[in-house]
Tab-separated table of C-alpha atoms in Angstrom:
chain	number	residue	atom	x	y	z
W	1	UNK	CA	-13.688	3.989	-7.723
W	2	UNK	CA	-14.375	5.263	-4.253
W	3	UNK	CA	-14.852	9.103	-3.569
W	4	UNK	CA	-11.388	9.975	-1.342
W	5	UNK	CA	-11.777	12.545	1.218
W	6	UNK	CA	-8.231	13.294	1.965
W	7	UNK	CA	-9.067	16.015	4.879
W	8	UNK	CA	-7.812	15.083	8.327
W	9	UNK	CA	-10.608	13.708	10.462
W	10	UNK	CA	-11.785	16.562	13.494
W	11	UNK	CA	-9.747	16.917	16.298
W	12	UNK	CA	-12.249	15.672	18.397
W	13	UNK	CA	-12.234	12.260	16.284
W	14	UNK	CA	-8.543	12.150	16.921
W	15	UNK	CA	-8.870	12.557	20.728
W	16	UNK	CA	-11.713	8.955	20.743
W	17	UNK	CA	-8.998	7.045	18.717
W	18	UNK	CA	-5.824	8.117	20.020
W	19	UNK	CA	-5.610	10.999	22.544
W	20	UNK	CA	-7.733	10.454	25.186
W	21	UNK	CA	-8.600	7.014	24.418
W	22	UNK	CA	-7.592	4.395	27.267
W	23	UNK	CA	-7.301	1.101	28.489
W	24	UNK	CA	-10.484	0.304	30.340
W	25	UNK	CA	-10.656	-2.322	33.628
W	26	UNK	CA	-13.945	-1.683	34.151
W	27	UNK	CA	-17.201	-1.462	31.339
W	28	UNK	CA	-20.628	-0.231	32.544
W	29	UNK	CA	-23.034	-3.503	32.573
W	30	UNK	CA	-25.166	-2.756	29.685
W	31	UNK	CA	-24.955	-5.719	26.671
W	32	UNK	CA	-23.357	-4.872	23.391
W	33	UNK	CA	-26.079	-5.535	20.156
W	34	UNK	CA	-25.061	-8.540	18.252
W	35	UNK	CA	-25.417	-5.648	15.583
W	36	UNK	CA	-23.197	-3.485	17.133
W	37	UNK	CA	-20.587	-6.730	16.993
W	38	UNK	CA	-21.450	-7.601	13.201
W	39	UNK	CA	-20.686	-3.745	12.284
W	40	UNK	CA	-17.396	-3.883	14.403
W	41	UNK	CA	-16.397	-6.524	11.985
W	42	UNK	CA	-17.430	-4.605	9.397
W	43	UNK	CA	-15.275	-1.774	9.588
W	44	UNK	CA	-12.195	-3.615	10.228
W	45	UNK	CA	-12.472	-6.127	7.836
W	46	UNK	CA	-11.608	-3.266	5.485
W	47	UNK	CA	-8.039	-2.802	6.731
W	48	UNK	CA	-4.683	-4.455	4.797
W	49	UNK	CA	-3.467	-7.286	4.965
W	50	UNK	CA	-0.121	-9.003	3.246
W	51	UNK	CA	-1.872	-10.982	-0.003
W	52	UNK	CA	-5.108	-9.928	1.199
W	53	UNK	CA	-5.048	-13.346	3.437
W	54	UNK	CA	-7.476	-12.046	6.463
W	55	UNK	CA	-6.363	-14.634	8.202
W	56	UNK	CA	-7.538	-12.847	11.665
W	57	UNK	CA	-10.282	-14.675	13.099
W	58	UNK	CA	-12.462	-13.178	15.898
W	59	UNK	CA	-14.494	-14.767	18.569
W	60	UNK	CA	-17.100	-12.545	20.591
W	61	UNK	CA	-17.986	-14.447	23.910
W	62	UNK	CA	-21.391	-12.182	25.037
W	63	UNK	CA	-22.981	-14.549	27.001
W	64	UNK	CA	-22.043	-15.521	30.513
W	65	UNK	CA	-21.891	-19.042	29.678
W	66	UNK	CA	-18.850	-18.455	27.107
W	67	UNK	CA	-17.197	-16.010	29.444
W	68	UNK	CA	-17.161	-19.120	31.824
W	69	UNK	CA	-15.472	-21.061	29.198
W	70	UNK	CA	-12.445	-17.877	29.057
W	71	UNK	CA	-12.001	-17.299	32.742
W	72	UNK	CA	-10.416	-20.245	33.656
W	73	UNK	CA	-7.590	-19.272	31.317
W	74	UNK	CA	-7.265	-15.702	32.301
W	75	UNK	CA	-4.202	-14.933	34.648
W	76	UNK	CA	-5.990	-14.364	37.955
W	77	UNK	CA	-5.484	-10.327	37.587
W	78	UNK	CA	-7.418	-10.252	34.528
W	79	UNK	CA	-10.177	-12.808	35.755
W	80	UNK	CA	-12.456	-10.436	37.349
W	81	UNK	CA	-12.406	-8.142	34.831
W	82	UNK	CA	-13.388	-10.692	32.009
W	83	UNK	CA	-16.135	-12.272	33.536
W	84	UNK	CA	-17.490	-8.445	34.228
W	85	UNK	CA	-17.176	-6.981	30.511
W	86	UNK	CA	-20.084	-6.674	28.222
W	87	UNK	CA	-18.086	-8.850	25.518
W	88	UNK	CA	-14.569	-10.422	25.117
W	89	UNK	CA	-12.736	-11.170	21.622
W	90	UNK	CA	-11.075	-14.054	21.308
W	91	UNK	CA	-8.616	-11.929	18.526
W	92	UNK	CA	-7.233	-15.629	17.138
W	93	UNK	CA	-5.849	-16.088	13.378
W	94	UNK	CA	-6.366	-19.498	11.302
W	95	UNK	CA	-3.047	-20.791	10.087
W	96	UNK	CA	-4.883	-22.371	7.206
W	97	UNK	CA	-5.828	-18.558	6.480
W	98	UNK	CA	-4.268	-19.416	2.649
W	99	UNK	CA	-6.816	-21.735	1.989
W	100	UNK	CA	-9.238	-18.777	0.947
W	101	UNK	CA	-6.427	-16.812	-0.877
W	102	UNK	CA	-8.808	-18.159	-4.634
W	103	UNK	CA	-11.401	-16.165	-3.125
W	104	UNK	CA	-9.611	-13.144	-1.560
W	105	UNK	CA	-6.537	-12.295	-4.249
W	106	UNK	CA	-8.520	-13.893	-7.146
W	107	UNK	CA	-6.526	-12.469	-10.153
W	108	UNK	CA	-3.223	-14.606	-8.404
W	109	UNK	CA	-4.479	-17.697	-6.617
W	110	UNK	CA	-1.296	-19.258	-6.722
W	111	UNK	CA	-0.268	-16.594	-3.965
W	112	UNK	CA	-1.774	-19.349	-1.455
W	113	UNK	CA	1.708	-21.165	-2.297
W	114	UNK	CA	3.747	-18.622	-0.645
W	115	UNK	CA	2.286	-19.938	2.633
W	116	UNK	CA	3.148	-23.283	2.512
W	117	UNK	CA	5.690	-23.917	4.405
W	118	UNK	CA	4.154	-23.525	8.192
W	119	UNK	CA	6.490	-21.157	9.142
W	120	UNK	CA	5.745	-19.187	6.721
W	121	UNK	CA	1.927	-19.298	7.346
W	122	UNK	CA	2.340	-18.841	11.283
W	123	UNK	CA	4.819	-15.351	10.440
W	124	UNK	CA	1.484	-14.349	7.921
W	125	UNK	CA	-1.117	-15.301	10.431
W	126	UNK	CA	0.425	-13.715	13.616
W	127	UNK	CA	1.573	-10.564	11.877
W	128	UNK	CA	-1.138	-9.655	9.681
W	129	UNK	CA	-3.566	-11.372	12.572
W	130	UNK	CA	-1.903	-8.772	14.752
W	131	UNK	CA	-2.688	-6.151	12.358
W	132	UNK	CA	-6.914	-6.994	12.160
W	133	UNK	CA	-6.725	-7.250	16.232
W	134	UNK	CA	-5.692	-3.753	15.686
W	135	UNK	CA	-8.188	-2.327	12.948
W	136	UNK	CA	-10.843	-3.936	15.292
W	137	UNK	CA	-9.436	-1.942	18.588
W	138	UNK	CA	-9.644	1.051	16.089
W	139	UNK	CA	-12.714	0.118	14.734
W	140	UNK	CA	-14.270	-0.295	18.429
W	141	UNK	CA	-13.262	3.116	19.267
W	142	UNK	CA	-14.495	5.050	16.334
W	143	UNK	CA	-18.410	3.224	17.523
W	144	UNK	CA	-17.775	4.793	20.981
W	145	UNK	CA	-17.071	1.761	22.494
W	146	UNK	CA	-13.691	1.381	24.768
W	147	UNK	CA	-11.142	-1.837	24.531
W	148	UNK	CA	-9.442	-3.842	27.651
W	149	UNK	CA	-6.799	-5.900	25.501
W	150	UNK	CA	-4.878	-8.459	27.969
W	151	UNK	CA	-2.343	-10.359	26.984
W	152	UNK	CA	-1.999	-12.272	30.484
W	153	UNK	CA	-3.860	-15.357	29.704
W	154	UNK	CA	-3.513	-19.255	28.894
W	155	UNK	CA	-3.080	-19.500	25.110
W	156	UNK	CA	-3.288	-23.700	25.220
W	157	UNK	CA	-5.719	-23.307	27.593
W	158	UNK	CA	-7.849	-21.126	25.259
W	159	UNK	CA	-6.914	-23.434	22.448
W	160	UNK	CA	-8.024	-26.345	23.486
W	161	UNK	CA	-11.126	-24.853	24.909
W	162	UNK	CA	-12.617	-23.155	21.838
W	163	UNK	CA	-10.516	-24.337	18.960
W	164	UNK	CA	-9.731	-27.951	19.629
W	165	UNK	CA	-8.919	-29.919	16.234
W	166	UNK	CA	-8.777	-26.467	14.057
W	167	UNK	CA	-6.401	-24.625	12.480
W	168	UNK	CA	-7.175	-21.853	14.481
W	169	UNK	CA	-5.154	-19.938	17.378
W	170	UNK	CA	-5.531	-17.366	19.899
W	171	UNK	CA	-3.566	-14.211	19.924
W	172	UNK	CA	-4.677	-11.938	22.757
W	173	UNK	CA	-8.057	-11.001	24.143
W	174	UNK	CA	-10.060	-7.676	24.283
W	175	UNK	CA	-12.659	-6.685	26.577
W	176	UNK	CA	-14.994	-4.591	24.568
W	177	UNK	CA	-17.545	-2.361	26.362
W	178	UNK	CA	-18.329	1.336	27.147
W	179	UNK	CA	-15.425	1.650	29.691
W	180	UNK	CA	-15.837	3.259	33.425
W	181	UNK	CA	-13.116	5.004	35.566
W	182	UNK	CA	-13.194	1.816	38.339
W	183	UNK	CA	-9.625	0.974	38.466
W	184	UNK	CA	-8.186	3.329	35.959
W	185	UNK	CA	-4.793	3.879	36.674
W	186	UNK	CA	-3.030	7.597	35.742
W	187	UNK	CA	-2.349	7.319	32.309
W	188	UNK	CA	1.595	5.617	31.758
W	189	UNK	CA	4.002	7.903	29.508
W	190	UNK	CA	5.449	6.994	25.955
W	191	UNK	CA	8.060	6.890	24.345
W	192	UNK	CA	9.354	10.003	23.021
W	193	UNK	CA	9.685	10.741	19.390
W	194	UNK	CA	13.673	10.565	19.899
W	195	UNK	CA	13.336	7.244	21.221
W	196	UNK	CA	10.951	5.123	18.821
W	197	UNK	CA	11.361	6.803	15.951
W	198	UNK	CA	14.716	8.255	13.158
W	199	UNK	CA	13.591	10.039	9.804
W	200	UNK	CA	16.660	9.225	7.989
L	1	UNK	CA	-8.720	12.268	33.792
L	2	UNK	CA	-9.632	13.163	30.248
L	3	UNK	CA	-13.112	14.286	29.011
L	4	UNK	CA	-14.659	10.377	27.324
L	5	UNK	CA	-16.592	11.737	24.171
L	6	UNK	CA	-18.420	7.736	23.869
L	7	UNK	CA	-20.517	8.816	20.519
L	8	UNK	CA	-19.133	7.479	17.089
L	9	UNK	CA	-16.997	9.061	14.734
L	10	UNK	CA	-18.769	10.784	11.449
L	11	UNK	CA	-19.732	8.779	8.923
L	12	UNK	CA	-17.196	10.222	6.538
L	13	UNK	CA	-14.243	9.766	9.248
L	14	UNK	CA	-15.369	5.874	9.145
L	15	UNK	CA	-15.205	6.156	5.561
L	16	UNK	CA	-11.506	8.113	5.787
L	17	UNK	CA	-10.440	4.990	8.033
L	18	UNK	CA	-11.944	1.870	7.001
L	19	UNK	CA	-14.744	2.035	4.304
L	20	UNK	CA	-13.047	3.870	1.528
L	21	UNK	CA	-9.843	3.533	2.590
L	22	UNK	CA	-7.361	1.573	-0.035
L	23	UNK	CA	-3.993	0.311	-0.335
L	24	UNK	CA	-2.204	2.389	-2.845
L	25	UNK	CA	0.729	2.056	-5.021
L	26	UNK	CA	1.178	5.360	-6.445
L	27	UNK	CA	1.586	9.069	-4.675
L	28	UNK	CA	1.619	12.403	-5.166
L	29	UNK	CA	5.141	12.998	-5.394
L	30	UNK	CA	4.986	16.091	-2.871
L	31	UNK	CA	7.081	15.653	0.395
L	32	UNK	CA	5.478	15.211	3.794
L	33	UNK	CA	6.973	17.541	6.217
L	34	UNK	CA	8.750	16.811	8.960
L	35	UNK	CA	6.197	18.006	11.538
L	36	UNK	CA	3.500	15.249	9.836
L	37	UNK	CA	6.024	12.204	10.370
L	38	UNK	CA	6.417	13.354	14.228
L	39	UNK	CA	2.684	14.212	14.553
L	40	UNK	CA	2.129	10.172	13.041
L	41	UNK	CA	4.232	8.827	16.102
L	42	UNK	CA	2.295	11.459	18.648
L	43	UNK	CA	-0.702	9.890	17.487
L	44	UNK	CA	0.158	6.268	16.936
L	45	UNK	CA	1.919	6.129	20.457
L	46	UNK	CA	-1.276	6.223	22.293
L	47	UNK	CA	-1.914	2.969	21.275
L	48	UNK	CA	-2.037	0.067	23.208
L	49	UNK	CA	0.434	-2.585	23.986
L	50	UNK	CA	1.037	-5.070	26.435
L	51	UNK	CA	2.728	-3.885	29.720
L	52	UNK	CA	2.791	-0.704	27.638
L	53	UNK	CA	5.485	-1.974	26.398
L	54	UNK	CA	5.927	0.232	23.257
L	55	UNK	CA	8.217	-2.411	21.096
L	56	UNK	CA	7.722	-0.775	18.076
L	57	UNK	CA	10.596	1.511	15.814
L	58	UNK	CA	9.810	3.969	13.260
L	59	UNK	CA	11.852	4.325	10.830
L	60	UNK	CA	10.849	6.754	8.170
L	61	UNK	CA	13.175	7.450	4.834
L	62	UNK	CA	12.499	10.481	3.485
L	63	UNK	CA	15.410	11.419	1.035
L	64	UNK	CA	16.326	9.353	-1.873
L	65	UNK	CA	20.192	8.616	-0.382
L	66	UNK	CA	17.649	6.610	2.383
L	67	UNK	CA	15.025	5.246	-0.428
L	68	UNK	CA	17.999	4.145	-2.123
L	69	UNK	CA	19.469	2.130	0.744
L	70	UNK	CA	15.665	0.580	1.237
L	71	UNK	CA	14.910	-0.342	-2.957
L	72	UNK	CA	17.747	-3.294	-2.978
L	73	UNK	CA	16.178	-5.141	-0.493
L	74	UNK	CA	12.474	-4.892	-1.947
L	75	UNK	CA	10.756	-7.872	-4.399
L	76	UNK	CA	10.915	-6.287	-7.861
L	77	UNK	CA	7.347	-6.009	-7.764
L	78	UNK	CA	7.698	-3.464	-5.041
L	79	UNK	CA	10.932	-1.777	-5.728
L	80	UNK	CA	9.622	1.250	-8.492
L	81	UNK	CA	6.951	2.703	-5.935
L	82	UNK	CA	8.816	2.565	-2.683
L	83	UNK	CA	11.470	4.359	-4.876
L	84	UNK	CA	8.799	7.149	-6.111
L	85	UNK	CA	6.644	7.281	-2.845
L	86	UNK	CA	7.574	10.179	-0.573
L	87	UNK	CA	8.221	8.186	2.798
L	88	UNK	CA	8.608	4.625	3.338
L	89	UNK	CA	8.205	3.808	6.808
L	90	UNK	CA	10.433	0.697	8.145
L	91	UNK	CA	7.723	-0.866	10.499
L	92	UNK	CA	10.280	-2.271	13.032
L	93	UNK	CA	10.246	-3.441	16.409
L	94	UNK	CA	12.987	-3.386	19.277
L	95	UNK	CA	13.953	-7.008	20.943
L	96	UNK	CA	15.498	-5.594	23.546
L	97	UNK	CA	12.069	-3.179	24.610
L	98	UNK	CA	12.270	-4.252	27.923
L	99	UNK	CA	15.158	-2.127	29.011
L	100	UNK	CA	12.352	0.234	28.772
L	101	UNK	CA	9.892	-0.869	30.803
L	102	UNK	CA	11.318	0.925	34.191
L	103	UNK	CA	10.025	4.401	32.594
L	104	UNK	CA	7.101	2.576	30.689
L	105	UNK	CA	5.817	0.539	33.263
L	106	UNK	CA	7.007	2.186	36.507
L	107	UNK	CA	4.562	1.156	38.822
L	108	UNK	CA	5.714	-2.769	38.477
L	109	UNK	CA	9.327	-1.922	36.795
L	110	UNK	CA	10.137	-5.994	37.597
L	111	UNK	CA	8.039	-6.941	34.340
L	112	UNK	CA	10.671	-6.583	32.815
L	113	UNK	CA	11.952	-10.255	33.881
L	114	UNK	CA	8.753	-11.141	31.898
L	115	UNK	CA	10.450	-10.426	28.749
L	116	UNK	CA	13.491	-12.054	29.524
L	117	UNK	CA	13.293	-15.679	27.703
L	118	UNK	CA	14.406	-14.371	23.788
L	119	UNK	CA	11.335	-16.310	22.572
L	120	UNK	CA	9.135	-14.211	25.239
L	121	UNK	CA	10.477	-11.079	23.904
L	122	UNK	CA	10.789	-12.107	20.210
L	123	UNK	CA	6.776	-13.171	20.843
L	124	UNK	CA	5.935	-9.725	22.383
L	125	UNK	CA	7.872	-7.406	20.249
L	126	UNK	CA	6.381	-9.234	16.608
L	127	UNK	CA	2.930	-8.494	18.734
L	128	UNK	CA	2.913	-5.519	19.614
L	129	UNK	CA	5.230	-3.727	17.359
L	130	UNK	CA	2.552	-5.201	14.910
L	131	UNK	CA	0.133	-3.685	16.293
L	132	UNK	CA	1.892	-0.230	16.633
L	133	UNK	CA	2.327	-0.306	13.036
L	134	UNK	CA	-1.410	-0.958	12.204
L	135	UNK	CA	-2.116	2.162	14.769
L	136	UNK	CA	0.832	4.155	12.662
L	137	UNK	CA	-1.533	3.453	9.909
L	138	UNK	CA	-4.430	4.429	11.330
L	139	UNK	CA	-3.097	7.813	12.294
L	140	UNK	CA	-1.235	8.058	8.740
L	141	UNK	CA	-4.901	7.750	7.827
L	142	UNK	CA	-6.898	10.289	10.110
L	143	UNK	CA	-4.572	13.103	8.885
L	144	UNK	CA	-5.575	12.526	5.340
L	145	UNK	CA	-2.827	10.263	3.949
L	146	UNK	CA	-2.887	7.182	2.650
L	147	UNK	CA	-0.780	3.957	3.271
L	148	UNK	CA	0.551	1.371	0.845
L	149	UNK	CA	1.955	-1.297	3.421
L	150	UNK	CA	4.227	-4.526	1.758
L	151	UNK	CA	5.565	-7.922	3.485
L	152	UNK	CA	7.165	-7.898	-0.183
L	153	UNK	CA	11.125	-7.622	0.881
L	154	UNK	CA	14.287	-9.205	2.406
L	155	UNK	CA	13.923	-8.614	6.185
L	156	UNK	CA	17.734	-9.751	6.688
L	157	UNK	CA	19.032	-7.494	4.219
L	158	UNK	CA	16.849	-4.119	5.643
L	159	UNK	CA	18.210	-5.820	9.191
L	160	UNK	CA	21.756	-5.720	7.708
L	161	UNK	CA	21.903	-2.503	5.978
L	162	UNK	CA	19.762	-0.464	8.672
L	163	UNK	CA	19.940	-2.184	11.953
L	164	UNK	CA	23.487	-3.865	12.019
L	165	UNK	CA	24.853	-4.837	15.293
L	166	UNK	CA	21.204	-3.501	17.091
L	167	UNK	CA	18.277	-5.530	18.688
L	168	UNK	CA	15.823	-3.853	16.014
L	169	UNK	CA	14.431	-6.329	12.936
L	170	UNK	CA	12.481	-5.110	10.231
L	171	UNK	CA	8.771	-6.079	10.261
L	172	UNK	CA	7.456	-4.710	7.384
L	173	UNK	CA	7.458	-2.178	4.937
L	174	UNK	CA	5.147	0.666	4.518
L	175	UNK	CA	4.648	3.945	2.416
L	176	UNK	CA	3.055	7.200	3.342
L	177	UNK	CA	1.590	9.752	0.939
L	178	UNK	CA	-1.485	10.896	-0.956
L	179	UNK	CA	-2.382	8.081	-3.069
L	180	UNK	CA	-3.326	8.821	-6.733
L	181	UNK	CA	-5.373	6.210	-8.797
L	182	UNK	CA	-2.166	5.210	-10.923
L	183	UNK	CA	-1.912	1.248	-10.926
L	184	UNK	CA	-4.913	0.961	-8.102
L	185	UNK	CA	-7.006	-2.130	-8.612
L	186	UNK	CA	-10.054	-3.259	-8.093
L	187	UNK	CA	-10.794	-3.475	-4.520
L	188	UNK	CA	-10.777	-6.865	-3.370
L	189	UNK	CA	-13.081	-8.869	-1.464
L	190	UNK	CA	-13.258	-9.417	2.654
L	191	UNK	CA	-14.529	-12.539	4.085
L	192	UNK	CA	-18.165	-12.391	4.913
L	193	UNK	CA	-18.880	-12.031	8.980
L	194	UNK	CA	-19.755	-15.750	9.220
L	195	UNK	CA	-16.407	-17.429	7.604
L	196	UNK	CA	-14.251	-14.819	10.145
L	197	UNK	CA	-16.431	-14.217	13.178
L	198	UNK	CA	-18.245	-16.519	15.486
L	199	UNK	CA	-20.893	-14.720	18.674
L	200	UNK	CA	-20.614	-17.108	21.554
């Protein structure tokens, strides 16, 4: 069993994931290590999921050759900006994510069942897909790195382009970089408490 | 503009988030104060969503009169420990956000007509009110709780018995405490970086 810490992380943690964290438009030039990539994934694979079905599916586009394949499916506001970052995630989720419930919830394989119907699996995928897009965000930040998630894009576009004939199926994208003040806006206000939340 | 720190967070704050982090289905029965539930949201808010549109609802239940109105609508499996954790969190999202997005989104207040198809909305909300309630996690989890998140319930009758006659729907279900090793498995396995991930 895994040593728990159970301490709050330091303040200063807080401020890179939450507090002064921001949406970046602009990421200095420098390339992102296909290491740095693999150990993105390897935080956030970590994070829960409904039946442990992972059924997020990420696609890192780090050459300029695959960022020409995504442009062309970008609104025209977010075009510049995609071709420019050091990487952009494809955050997609497989609708056949149940297929590998055997091998993820092993003691109860016939959990894959509860996905049959495709409604059912698209809910799963696009929630719990959601949810890994997420970690990953999370997961970027605590590296160092900053995120530019856009959700102004083609998704048939981006479909057909990168996963013609599969199960899979894009959700949003994310720039992922080391982020630059070019084009950051003032920071928008939130909700307050009042407003989002009721303790009942 | 706020100070960027761009170095990673401590190896044991990675391990607080991600590494060591489980799902757990037992807690220390001691209340969280009310001050910890509102500092959740002030973290969690800084999140991002699309057109900042901040979809997501908290609702946190931290009484037994408001367990009790939750544990009906939960699968058996998961009925005993929302009953004995000490806050489940209804992960819930708002259709009708975009009556919001004048204050939210002031510089371009007409997105709001973006969100105006129900499907558009419906799409956005299940989004990025699920990706709110990963970053509620995440936050639960940098101050040293511990989560124990379910898809295990009837989302019409938490809709019914919380949200009557509102534009919220339940998403799903989540408890908040400090998890104890009472009826915690085995952790399970992820999908290896090459069945999840492709580097284009």
């Amino acid at each position: 069993m895994t040593e728990r810490t159970r301490t709050a992380l330091p303040a200063a943690s807080l401020d890179t994931l939450f507090r002064t964290a921001r949406t970046y438009n602009a990421f200095e030039p420098a390339q992102i290590a296909g290491e740095v990539v693999r150990e993105l994934y390897e935080l956030a694979k970590w994070g829960p999921t409904a039946t442990n079905s992972n059924p997020a599916r990420f696609v890192f586009l780090t050459t300029p050759e695959a960022r020409a394949r995504l442009s062309p499916h970008m609104s025209s506001a977010n075009r510049a900006r995609t071709l420019a970052a050091p990487v952009n995630v494809i955050m997609a989720y497989d609708l056949n994510f149940a297929e590998k419930i055997p091998f993820l919830f092993p003691h109860k394989p016939e959990a894959a069942a509860w996905f049959a119907r495709p409604e059912a699996a698209q809910e799963a995928a696009f929630r719990n897909g959601s949810l890994q897009a997420a970690y990953l965000m999370m997961a970027a930040r605590s590296l160092g790195l900053d995120c530019g998630p856009m959700s102004g894009f083609d998704p048939q576009g981006v479909n057909d382009e990168f996963f013609k004939d599969t199960s899979l199926r894009a959700n949003f994208i994310c720039n992922i970089g080391h982020g630059t003040e070019e084009n950051l806006f003032p920071r928008l206000p939130r909700l307050p408490f009042e407003e989002a939340c009721q303790i009942l």
